[in-house]
Tab-separated table of C-alpha atoms and ligand atoms in Angstrom:
chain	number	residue	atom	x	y	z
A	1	UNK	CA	-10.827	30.041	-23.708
A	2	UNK	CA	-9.407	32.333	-26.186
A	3	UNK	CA	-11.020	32.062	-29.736
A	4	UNK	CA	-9.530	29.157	-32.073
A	5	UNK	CA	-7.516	27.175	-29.449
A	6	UNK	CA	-7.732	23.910	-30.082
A	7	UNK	CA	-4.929	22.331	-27.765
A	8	UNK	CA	-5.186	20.257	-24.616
A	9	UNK	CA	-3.565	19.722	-21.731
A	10	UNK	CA	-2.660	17.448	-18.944
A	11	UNK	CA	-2.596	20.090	-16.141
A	12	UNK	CA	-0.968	19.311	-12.439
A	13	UNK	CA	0.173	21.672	-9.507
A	14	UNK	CA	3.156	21.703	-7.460
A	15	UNK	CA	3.601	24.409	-4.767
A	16	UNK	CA	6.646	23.388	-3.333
A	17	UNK	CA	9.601	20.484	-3.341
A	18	UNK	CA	7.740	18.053	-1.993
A	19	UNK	CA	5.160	17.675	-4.233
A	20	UNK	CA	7.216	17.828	-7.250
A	21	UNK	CA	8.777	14.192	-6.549
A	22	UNK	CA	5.036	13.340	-7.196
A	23	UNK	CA	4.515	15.904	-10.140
A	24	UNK	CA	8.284	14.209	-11.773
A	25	UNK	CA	6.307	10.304	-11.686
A	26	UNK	CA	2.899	11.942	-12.376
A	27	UNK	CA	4.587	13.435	-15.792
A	28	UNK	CA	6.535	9.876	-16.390
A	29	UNK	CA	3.602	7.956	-15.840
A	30	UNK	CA	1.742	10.096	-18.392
A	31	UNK	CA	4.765	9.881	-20.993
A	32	UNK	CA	4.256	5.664	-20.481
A	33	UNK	CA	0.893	5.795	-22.203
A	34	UNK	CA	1.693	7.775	-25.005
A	35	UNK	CA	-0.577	10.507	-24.823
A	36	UNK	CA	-0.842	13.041	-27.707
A	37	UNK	CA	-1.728	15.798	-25.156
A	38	UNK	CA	0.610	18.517	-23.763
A	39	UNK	CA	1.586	18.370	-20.524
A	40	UNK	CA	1.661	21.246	-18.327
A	41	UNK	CA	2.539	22.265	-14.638
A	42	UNK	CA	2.141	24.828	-12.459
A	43	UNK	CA	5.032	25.693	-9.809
A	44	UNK	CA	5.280	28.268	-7.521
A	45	UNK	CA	8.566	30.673	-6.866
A	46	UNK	CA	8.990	28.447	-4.078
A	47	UNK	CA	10.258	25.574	-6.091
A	48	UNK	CA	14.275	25.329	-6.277
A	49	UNK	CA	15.781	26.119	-9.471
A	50	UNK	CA	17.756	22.729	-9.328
A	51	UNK	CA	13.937	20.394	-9.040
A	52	UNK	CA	12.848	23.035	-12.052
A	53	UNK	CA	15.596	21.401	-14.164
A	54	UNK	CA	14.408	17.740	-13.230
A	55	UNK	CA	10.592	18.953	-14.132
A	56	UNK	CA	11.736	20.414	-17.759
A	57	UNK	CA	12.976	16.983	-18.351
A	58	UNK	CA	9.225	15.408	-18.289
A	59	UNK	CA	6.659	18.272	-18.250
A	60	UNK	CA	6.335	20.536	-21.374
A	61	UNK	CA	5.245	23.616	-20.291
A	62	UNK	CA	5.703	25.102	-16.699
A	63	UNK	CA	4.539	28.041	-15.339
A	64	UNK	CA	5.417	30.005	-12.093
A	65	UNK	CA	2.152	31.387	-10.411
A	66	UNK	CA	1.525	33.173	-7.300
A	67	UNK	CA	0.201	30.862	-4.487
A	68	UNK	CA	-3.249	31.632	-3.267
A	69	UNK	CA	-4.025	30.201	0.344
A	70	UNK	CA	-7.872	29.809	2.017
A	71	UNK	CA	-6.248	31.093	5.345
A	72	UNK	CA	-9.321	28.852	7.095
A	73	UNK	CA	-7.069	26.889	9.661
A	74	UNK	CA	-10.754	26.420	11.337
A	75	UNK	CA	-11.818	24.393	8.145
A	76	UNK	CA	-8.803	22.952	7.167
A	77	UNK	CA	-9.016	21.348	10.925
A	78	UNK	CA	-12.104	19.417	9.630
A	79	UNK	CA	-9.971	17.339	7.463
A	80	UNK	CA	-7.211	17.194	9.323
A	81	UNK	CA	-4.578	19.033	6.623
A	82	UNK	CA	-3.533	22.692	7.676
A	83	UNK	CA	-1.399	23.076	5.260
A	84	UNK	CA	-3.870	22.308	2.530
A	85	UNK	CA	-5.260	25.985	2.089
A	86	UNK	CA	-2.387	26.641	-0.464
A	87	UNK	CA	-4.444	24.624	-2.632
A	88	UNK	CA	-6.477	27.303	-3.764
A	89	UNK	CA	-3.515	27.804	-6.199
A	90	UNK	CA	-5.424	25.129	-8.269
A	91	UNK	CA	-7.648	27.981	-9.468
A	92	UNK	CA	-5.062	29.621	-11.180
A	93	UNK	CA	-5.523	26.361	-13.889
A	94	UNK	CA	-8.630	28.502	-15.120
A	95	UNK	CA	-5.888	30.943	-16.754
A	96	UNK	CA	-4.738	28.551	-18.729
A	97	UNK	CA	-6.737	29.868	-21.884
A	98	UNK	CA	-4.357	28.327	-24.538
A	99	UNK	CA	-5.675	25.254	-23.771
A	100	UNK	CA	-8.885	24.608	-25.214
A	101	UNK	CA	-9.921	22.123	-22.471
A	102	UNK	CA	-8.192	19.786	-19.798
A	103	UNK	CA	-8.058	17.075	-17.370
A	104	UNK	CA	-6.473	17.962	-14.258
A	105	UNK	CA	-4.428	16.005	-12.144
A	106	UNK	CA	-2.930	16.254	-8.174
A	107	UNK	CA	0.117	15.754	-8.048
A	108	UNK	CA	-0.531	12.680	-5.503
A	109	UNK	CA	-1.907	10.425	-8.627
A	110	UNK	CA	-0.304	7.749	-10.974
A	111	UNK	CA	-1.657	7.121	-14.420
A	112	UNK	CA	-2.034	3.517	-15.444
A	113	UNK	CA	-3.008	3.123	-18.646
A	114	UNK	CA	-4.201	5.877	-21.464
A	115	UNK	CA	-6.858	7.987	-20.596
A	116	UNK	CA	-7.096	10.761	-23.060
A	117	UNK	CA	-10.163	9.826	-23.744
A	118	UNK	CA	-11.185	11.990	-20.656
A	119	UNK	CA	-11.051	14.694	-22.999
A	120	UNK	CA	-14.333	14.026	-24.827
A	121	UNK	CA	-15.849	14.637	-21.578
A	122	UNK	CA	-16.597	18.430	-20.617
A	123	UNK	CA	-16.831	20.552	-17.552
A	124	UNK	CA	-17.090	19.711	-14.889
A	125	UNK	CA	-16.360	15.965	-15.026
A	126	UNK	CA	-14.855	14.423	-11.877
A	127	UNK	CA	-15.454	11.156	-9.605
A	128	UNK	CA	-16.756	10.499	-6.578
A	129	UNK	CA	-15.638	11.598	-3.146
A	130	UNK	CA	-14.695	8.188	-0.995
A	131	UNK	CA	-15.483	10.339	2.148
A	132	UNK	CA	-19.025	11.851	0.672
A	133	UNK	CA	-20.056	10.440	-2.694
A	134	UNK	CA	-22.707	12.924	-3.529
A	135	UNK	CA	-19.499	15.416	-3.549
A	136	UNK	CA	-16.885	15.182	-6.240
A	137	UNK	CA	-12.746	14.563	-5.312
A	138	UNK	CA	-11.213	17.377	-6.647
A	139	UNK	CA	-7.711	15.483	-7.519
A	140	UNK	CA	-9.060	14.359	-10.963
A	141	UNK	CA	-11.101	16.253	-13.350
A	142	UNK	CA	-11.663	18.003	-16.806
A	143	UNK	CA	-12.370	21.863	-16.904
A	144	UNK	CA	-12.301	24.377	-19.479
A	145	UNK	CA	-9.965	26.884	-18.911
A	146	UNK	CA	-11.973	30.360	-18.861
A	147	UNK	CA	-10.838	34.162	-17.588
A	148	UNK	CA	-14.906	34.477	-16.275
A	149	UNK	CA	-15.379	31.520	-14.464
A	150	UNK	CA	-11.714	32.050	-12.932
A	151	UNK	CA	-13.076	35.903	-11.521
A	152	UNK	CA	-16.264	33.610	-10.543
A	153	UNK	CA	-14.388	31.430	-8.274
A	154	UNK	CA	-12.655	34.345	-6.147
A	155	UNK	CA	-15.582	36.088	-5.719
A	156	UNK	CA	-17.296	33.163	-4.255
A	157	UNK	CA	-13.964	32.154	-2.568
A	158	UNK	CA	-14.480	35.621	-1.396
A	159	UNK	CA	-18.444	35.791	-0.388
A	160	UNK	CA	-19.168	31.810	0.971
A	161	UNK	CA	-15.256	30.555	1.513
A	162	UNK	CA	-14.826	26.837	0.916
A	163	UNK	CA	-16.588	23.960	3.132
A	164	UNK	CA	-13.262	22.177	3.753
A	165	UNK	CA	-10.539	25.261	3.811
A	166	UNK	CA	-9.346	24.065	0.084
A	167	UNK	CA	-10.354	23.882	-3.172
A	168	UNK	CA	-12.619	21.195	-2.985
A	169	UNK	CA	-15.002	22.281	-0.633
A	170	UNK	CA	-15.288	25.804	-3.044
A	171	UNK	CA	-15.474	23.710	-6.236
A	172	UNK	CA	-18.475	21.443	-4.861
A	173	UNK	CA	-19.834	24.561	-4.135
A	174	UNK	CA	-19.273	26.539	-7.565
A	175	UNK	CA	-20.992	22.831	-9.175
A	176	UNK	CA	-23.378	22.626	-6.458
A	177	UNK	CA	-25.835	20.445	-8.779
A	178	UNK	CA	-22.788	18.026	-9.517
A	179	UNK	CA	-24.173	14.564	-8.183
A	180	UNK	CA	-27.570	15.110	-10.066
A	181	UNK	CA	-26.561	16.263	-13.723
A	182	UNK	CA	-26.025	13.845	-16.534
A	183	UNK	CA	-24.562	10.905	-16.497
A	184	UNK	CA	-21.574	11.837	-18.360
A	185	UNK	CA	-20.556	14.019	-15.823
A	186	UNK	CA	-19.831	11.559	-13.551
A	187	UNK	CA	-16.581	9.523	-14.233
A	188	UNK	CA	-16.030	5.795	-12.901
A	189	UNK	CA	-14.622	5.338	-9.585
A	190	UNK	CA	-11.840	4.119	-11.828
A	191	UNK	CA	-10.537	7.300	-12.804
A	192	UNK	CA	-9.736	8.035	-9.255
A	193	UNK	CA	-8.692	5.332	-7.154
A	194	UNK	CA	-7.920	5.995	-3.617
A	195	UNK	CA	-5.953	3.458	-3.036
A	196	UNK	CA	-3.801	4.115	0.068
A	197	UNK	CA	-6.375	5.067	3.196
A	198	UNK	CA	-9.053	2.996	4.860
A	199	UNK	CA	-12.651	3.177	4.193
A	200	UNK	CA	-11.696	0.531	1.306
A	201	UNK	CA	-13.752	-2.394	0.188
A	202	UNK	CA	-11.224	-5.210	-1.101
A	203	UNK	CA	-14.140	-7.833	-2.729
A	204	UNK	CA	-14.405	-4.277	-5.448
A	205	UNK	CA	-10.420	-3.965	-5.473
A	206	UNK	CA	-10.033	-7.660	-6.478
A	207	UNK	CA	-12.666	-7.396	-9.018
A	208	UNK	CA	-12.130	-3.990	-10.705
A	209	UNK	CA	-8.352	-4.169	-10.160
A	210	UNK	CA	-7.755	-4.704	-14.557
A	211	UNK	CA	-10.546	-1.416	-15.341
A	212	UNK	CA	-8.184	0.681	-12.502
A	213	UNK	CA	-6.766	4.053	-14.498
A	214	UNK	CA	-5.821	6.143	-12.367
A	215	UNK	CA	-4.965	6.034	-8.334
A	216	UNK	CA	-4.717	8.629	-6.232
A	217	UNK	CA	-2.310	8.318	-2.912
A	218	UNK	CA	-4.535	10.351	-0.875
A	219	UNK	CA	-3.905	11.444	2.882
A	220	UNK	CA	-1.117	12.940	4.394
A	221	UNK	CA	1.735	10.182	3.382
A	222	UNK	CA	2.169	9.722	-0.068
A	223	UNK	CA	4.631	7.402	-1.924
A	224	UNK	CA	7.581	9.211	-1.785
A	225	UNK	CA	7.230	9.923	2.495
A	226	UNK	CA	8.279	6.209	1.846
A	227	UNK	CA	11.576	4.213	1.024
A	228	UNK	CA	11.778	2.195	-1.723
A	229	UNK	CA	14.805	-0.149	-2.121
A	230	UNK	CA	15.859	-0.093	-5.338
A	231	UNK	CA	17.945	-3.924	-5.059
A	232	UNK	CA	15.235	-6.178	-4.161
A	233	UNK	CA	11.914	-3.645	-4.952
A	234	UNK	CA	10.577	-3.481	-1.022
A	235	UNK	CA	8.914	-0.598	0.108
A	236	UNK	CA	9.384	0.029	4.016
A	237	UNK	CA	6.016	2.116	4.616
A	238	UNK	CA	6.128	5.206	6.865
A	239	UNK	CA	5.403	4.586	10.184
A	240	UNK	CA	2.738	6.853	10.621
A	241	UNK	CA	0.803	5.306	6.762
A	242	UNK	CA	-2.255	3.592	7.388
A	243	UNK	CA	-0.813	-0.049	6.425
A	244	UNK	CA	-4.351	-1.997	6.572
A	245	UNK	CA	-5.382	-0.979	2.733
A	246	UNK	CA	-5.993	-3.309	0.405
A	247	UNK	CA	-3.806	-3.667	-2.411
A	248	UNK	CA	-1.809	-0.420	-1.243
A	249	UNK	CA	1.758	-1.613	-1.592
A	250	UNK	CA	1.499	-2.597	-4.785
A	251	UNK	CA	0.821	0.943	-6.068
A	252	UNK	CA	2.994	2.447	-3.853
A	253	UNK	CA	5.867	-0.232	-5.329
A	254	UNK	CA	4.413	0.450	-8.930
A	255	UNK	CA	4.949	4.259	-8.526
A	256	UNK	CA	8.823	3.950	-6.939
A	257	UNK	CA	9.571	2.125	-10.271
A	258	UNK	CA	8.389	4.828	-12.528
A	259	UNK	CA	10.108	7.212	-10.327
A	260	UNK	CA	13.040	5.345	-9.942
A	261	UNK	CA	13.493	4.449	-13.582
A	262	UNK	CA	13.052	8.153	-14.123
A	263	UNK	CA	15.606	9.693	-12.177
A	264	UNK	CA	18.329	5.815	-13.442
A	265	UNK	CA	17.682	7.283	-17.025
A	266	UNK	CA	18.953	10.710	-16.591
A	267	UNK	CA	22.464	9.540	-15.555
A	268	UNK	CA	24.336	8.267	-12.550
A	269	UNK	CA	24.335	11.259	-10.421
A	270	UNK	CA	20.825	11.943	-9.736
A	271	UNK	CA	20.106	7.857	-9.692
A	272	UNK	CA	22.723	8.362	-6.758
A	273	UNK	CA	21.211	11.200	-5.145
A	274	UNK	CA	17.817	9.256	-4.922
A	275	UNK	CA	19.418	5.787	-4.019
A	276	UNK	CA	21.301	7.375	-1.161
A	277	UNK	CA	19.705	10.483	-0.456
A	278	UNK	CA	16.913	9.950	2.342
A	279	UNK	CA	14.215	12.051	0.907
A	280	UNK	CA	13.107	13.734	3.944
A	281	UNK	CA	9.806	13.432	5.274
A	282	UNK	CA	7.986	16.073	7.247
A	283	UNK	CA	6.425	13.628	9.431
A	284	UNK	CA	8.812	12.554	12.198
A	285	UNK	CA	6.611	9.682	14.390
A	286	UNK	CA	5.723	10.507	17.759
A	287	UNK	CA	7.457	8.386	20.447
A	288	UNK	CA	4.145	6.803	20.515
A	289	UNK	CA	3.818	5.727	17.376
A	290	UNK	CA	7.194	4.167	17.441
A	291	UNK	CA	6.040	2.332	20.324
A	292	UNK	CA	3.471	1.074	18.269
A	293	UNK	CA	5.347	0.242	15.284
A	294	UNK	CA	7.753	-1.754	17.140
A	295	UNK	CA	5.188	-3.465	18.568
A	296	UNK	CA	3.551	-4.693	15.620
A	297	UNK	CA	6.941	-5.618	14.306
A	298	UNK	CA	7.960	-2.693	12.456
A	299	UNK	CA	10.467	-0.638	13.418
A	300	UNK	CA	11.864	2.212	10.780
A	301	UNK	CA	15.065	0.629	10.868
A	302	UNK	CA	16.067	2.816	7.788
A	303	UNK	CA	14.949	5.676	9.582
A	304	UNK	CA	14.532	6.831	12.974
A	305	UNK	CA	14.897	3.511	14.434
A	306	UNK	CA	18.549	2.574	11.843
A	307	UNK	CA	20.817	0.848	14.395
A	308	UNK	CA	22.672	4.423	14.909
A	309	UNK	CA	19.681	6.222	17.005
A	310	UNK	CA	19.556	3.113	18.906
A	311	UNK	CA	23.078	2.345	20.203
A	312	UNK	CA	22.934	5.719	20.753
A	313	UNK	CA	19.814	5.928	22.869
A	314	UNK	CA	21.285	2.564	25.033
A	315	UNK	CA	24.524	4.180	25.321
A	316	UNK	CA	22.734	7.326	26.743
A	317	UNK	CA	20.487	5.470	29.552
A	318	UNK	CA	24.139	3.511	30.624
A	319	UNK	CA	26.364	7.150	30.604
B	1	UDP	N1	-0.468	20.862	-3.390
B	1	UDP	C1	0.676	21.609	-3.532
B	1	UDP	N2	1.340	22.055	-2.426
B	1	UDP	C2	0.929	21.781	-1.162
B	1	UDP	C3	-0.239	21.015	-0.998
B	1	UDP	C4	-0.911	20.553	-2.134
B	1	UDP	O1	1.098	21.872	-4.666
B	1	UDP	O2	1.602	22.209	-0.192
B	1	UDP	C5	-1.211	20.425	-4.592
B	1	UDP	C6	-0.727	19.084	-5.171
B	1	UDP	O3	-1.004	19.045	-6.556
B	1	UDP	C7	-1.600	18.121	-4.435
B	1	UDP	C8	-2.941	18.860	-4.421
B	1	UDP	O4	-2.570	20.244	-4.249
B	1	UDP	O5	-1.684	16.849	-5.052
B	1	UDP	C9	-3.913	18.477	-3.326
B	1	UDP	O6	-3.232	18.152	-2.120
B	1	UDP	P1	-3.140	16.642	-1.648
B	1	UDP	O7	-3.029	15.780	-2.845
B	1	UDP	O8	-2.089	16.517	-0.594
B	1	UDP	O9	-4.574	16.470	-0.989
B	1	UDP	P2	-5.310	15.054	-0.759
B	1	UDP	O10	-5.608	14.533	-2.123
B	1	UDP	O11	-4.351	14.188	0.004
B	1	UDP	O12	-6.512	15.430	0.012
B	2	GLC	C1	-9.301	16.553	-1.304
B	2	GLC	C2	-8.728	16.373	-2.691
B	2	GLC	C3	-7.640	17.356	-2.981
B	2	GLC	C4	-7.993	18.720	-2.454
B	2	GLC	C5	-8.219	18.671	-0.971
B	2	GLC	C6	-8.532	20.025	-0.329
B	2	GLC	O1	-9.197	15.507	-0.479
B	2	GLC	O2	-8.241	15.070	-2.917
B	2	GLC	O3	-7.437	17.362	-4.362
B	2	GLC	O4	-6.938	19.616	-2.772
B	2	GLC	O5	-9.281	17.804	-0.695
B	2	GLC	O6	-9.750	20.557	-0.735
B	3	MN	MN1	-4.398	14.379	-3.815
């Protein structure tokens, strides 16, 4: 941190298209609980200048940083994302030294209610894995921006790689003594709500559901791999999502209104281009798991299976 700076910062990543849809209801969500902190993104060339315009609307500061990828395919197979290695761009959020401290966000989560009061907390302050709880998640948590510990992180990027091929498995390793320092340290499961995959335990859900602050749509499929219709509210989940969380629709539904309201207030044409515009998904279902969705009733009539694909598919077994 450079000497004097007092300012914070609400700090998220977005690499690519994709993940801006969730960076654009990330920023609104913020904006809906009136937070006095800045809020600040970081984009990579590979974003198109015509999203950059949609992001200036709701984030205040972007900035354009070179990506840095783990290259570990062999690691990244462990958790079943290859093309999570690019996020060892997250480290560049250490540069940030105009920012006195802040709470960093993926660009998967959804903020429910204020939480700036994450920023009396200090580094490194994070939640608990779901898949290893004596690890922290790495989608939610306050740092202090800092030149040294940025250099730090490479070289041990550099010397021991990360445990999972992304920045999580090097940041465990960086706060190695995480799950036994202070209290404080350790933020409520309700910071960081994975609220979209299984292992889930719905007797908690129920009872914690007001205390909730932020969720996180972790996994492969997030909210906007889904449709949303916009006239009656219904989500049709992705084929491939796993459908048997608790409670998971209603934050998928919750974030498709922010994101929807977002993109009605800035005018008729881009509510258009949303309403109508199939926001492409880069997970086309096997033919398996179309089987399997129409045999538990739900075919992606909006999608693969819309009545088009299958006249066409009878007409071509009768030609
Ligand atoms: N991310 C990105 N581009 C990518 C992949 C990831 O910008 O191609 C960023 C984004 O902020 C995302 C975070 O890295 O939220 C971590 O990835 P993701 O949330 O998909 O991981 P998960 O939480 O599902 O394990
Ligand atoms: C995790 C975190 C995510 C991180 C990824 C790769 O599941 O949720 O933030 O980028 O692992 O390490
Ligand atoms: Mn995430």
């Amino acid at each position: 941190m450079a000497e004097g700076v007092t300012m914070e910062a609400y700090v998220s990543l977005a690499t690519n298209n994709d993940y801006c849809h969730g960076a654009i209801a990330l920023a609104c969500s913020l904006r809906l609980t009136n937070t006095s902190r800045k809020l600040c993104l970081l984009i990579s060339e590979k974003v198109t200048v015509d999203m950059r315009e949609k992001l200036e609307k709701v984030w205040d500061e972007m900035i354009v940083i070179e990506e840095i990828t783990s290259g570990d395919e062999e690691k990244l197979a462990l958790i079943k994302r290859p093309e999570l290695g690019v996020t060892f761009s997250k480290l560049h959020i250490w540069r940030l030294v105009h920012y006195s401290k802040c709470v960093f966000l993926d660009a998967d989560t959804l903020v429910l209610t204020n939480v700036d009061e994450l920023f009396e907390r200090e580094e490194m302050s994070a939640a608990p894995d779901i898949g290893w709880p004596d690890l922290f998640n790495s989608g939610v948590f306050v740092f202090r921006p800092s030149l040294e510990t940025f250099a730090s992180l490479l070289e041990l990027a550099d010397k021991e790689g990360s445990y999972d091929g992304g920045d999580q498995g090097l940041l465990n390793l960086y706060w190695r003594d995480w799950s036994i320092r202070d209290a404080p340290y350790r933020l409520p499961f309700t910071y960081n709500v994975v609220a979209n995959i299984t292992y889930s335990y719905p007797p908690a859900f129920l009872r914690h559901r007001k205390d909730m602050k932020i969720i996180h749509f972790l996994g492969a499929i997030k909210p906007w791999h889904h449709r949303y219709i916009p006239s009656d509210g219904s989500i049709i989940m992705h084929p491939g999502a796993d459908q048997s969380h608790y409670g998971a629709e209603e934050f998928i539904r919750k974030w498709w209104e922010i994101y929807h309201k977002h993109h009605s207030l800035l005018g008729p044409h881009l509510a258009g281009e949303i309403e109508h515009h199939e926001l492409s998904s880069p997970f086309q279902p096997s033919d398996g798991e179309r089987k399997a969705s129409w045999e538990r009733q739900a075919p992606d009539y909006h999608g693969v299976d819309q009545s088009d694909s299958v006249m066409a598919h009878i007409k071509s077994q009768v030609d």
